PDB file of C-alpha atoms in Angstrom:
ATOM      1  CA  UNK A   1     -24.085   1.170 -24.501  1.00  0.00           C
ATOM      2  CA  UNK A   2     -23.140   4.375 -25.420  1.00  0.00           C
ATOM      3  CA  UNK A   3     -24.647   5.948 -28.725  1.00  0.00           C
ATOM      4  CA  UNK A   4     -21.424   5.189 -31.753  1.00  0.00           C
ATOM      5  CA  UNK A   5     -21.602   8.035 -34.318  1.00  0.00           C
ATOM      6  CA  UNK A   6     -18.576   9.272 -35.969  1.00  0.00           C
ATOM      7  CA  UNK A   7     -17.879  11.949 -33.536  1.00  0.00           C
ATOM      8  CA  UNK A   8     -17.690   9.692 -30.706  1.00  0.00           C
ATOM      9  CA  UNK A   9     -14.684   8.911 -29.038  1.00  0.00           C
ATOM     10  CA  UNK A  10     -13.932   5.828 -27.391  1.00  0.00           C
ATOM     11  CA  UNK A  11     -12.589   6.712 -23.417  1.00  0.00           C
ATOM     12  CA  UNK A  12      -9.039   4.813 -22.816  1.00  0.00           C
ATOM     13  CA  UNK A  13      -8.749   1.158 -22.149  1.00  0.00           C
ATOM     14  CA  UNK A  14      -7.715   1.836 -18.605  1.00  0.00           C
ATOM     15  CA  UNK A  15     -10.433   4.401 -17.794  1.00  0.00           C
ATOM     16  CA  UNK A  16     -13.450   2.093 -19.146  1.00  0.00           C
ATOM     17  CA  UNK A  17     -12.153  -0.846 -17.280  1.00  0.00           C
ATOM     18  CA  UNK A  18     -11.855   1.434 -13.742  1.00  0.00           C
ATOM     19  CA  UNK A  19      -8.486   1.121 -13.445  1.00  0.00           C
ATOM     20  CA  UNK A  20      -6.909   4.374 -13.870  1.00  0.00           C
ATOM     21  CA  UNK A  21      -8.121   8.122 -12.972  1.00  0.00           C
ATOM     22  CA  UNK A  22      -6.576  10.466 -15.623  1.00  0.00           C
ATOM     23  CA  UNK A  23      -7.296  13.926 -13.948  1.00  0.00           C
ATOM     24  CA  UNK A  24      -5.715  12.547 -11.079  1.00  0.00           C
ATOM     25  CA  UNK A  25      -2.703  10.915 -12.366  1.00  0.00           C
ATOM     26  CA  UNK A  26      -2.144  14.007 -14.618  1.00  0.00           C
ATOM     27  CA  UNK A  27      -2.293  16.352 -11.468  1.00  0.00           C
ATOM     28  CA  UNK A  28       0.292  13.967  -9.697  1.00  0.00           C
ATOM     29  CA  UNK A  29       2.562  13.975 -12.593  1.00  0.00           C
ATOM     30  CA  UNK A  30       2.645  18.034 -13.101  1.00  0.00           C
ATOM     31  CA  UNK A  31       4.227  17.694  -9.888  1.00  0.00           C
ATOM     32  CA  UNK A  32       7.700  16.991 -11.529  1.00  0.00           C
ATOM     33  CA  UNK A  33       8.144  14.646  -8.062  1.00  0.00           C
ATOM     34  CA  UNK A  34       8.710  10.890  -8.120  1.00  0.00           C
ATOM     35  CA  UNK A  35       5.816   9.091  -6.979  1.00  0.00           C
ATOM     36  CA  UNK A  36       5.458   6.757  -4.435  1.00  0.00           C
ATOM     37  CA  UNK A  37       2.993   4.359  -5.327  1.00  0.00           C
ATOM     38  CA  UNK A  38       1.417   2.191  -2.782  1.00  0.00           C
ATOM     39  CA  UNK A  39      -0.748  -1.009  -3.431  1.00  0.00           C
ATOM     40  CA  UNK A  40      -2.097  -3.709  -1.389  1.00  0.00           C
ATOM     41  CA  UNK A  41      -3.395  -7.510  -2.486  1.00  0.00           C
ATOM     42  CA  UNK A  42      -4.514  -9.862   0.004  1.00  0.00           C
ATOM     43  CA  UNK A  43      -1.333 -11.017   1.146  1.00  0.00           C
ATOM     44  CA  UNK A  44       1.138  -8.253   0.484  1.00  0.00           C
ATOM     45  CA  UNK A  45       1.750  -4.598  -0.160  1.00  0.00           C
ATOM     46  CA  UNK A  46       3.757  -3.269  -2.339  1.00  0.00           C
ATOM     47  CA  UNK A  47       5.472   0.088  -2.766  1.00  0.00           C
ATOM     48  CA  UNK A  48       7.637   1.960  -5.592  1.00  0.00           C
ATOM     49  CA  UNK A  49       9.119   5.057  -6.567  1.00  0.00           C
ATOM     50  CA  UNK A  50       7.704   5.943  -9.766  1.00  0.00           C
ATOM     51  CA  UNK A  51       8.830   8.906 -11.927  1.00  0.00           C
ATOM     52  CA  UNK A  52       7.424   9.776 -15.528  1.00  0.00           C
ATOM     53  CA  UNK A  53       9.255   9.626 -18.539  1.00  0.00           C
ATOM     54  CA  UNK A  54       7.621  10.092 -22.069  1.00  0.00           C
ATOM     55  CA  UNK A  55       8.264   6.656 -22.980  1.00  0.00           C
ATOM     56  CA  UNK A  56       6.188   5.324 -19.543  1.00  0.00           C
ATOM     57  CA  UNK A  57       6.999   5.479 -16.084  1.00  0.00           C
ATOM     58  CA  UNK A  58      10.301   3.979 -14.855  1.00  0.00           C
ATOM     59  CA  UNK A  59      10.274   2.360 -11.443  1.00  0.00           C
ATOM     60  CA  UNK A  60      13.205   3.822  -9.427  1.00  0.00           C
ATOM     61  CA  UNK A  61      13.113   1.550  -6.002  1.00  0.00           C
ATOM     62  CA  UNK A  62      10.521  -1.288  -4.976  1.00  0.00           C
ATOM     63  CA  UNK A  63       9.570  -2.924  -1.927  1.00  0.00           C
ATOM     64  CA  UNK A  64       7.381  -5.579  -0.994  1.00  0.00           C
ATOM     65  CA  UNK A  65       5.967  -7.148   2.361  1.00  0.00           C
ATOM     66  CA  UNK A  66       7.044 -10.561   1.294  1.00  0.00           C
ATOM     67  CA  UNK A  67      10.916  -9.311   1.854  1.00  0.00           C
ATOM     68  CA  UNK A  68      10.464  -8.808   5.498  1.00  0.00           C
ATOM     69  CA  UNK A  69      10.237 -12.598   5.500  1.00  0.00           C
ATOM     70  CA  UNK A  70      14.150 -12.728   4.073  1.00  0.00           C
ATOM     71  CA  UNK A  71      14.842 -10.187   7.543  1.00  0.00           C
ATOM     72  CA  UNK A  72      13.268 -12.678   9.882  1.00  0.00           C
ATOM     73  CA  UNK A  73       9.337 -11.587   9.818  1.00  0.00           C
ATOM     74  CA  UNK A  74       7.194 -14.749  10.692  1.00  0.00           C
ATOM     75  CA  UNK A  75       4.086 -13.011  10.930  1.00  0.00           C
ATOM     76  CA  UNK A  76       1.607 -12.343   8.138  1.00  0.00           C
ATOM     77  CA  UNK A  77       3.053  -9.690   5.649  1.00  0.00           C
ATOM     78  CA  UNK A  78      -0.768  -8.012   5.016  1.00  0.00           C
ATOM     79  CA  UNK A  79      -1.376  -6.118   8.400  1.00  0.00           C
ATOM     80  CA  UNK A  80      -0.834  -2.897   9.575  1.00  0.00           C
ATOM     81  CA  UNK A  81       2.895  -3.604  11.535  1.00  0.00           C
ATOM     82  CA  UNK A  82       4.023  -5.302   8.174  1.00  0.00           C
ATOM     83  CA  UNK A  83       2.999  -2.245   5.636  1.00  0.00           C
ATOM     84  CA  UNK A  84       4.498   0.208   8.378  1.00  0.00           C
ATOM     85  CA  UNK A  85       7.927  -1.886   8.016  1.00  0.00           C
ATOM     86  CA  UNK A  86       7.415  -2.662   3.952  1.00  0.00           C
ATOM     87  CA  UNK A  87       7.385   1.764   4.439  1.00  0.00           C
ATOM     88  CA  UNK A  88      10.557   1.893   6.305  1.00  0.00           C
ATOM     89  CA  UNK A  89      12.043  -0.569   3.344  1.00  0.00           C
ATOM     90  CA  UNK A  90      11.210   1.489   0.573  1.00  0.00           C
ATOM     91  CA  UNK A  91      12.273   4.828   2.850  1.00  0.00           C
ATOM     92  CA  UNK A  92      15.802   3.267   3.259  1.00  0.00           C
ATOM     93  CA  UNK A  93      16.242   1.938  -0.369  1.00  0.00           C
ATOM     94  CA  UNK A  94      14.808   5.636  -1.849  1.00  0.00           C
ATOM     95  CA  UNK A  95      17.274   7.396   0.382  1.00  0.00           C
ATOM     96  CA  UNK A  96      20.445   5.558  -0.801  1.00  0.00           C
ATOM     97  CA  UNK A  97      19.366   5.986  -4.203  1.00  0.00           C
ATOM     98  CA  UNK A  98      19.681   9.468  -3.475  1.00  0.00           C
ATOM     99  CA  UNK A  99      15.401  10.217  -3.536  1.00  0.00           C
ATOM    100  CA  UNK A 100      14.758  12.727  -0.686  1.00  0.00           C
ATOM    101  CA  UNK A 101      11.072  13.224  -1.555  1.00  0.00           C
ATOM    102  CA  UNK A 102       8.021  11.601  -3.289  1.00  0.00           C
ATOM    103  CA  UNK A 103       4.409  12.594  -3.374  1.00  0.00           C
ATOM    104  CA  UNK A 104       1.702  10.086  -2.480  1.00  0.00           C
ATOM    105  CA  UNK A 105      -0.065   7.682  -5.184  1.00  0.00           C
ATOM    106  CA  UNK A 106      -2.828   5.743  -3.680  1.00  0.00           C
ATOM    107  CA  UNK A 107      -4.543   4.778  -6.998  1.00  0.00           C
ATOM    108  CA  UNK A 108      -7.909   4.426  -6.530  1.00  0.00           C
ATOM    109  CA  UNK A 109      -8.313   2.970  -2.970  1.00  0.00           C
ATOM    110  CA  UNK A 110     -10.207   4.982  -0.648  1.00  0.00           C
ATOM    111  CA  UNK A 111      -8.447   7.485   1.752  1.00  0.00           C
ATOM    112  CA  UNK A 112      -8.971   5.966   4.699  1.00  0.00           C
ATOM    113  CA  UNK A 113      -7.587   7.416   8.021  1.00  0.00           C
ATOM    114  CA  UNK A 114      -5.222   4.869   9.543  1.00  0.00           C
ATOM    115  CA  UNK A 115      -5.575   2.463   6.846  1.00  0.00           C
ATOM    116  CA  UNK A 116      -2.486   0.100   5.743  1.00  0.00           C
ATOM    117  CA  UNK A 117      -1.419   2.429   3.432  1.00  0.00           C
ATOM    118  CA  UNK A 118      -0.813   5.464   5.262  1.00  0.00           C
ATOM    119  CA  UNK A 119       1.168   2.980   7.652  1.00  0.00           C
ATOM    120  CA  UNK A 120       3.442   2.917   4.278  1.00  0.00           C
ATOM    121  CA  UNK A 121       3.619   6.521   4.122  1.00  0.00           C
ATOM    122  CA  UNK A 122       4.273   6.784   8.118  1.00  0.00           C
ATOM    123  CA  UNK A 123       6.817   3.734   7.725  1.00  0.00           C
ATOM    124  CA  UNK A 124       8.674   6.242   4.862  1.00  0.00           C
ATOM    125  CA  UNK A 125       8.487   9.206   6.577  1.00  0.00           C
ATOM    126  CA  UNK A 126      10.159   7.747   9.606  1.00  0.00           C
ATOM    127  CA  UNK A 127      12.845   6.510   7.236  1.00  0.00           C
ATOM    128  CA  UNK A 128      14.170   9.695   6.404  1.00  0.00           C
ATOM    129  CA  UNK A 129      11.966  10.049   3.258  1.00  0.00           C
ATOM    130  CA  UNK A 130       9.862  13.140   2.515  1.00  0.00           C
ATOM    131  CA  UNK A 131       6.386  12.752   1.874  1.00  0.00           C
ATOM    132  CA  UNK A 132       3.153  15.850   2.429  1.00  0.00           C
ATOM    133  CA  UNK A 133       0.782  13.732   3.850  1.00  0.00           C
ATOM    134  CA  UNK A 134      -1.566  14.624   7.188  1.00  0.00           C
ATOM    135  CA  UNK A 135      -0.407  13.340   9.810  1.00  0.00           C
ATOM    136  CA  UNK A 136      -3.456  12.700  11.046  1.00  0.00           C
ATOM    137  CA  UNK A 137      -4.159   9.736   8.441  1.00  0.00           C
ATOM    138  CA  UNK A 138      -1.917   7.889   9.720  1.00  0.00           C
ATOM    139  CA  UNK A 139      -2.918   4.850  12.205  1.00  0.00           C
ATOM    140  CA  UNK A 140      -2.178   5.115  15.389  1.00  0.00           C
ATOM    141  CA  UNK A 141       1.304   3.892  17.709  1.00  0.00           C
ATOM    142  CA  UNK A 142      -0.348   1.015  19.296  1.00  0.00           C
ATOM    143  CA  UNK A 143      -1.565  -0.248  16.006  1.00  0.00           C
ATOM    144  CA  UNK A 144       2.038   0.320  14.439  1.00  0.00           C
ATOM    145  CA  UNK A 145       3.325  -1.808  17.260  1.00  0.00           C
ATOM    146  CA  UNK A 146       0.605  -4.541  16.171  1.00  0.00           C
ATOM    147  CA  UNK A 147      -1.011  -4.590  20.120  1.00  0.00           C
ATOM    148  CA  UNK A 148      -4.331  -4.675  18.373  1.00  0.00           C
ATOM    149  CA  UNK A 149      -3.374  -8.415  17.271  1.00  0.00           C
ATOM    150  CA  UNK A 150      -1.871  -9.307  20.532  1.00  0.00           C
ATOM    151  CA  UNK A 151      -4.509  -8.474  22.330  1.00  0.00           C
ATOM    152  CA  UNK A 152      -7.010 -10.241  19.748  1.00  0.00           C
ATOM    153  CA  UNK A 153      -4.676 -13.423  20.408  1.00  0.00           C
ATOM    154  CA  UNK A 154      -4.543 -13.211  24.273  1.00  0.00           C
ATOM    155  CA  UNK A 155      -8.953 -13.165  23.689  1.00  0.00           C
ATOM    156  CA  UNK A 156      -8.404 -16.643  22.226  1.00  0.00           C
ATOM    157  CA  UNK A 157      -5.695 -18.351  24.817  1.00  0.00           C
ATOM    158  CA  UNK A 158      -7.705 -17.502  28.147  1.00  0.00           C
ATOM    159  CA  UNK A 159     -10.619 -20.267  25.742  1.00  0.00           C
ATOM    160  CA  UNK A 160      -8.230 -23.265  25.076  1.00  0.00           C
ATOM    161  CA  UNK A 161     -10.219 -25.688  24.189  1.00  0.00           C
ATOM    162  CA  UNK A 162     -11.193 -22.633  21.518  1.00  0.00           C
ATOM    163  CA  UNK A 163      -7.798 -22.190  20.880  1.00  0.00           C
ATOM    164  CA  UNK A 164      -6.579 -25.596  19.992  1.00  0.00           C
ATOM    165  CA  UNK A 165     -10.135 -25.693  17.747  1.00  0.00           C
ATOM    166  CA  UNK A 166      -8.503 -22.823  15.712  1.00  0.00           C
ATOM    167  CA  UNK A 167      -5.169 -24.078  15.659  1.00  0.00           C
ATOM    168  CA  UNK A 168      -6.413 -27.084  14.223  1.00  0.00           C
ATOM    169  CA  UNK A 169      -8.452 -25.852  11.763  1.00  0.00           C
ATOM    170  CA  UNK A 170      -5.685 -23.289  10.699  1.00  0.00           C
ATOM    171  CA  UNK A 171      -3.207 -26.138  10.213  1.00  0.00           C
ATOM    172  CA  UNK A 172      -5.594 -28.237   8.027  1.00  0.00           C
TER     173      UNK A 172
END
């Protein structure tokens, strides 16, 4: 517990919980460029465009996994192929609400090369929307694609018996 005296001064809500850097979010914001703000749960990921106002930030566009479902998606809306397609969402939205460029909020995940978030940012950037990020964060074709799961699938169908085991247990 920290020592209380009168010159002490309590740190901000946010920053004693963990949930908010404030020498990063004040470099982002000096930018003058909308943000676009990527976060992930364990079933969805979510993107914005984000720009400051004095009041608090006003969201511009938003897109989340779970509408890829509404555009015929039957997979899981969590992986890699889904955040790469959530990117190409919020790319096409940004762009006909006349945002041609963002700057990259990751909040306090790790940077992670090839992670789901820089598929966001790779989804985006093929949209049309401009974002500085290196390219080489972002995850590779074949994972785009979602081979990686295919070929984790086909592991599973040459063991039937294995396969039905899983299926069973998945639809319990």
């Amino acid at each position: 517990m920290p020592k209380l005296s009168p010159r002490y001064k309590m740190p901000f809500r946010r920053r004693r919980e963990g949930k908010t850097n404030y020498r990063k979010r004040l470099k982002l914001l000096l930018s003058g460029k909308p943000r676009l703000v990527v976060r992930k749960s364990l079933k969805y990921i979510n993107a914005q465009i984000i720009v400051f106002e004095e009041k608090g930030d006003r969201t511009l566009v938003t897109a989340n996994s779970r509408e890829l479902k509404k555009l015929g998606w039957e997979y899981a809306c969590d992986n890699t192929p889904a955040a790469y397609l959530t990117g190409l969402i919020i790319g096409k939205k940004a762009l006909k609400r006349g945002i041609g460029e963002a700057i990259l909020d990751i909040g306090l995940y790790p940077s992670t090369k090839g992670s789901r978030l820089y598929a966001v940012v790779k989804g985006a950037l093929d949209a049309g929307l401009k974002v500085p990020c290196d390219p080489k964060m972002f995850p590779t074709e074949d994972r785009i694609r979602g081979e990686h799961i295919a070929s984790y699938l086909e592991k599973f169908k040459q063991m039937p018996e294995k396969f039905e085991e899983i299926k069973q247990k998945i639809g319990e």
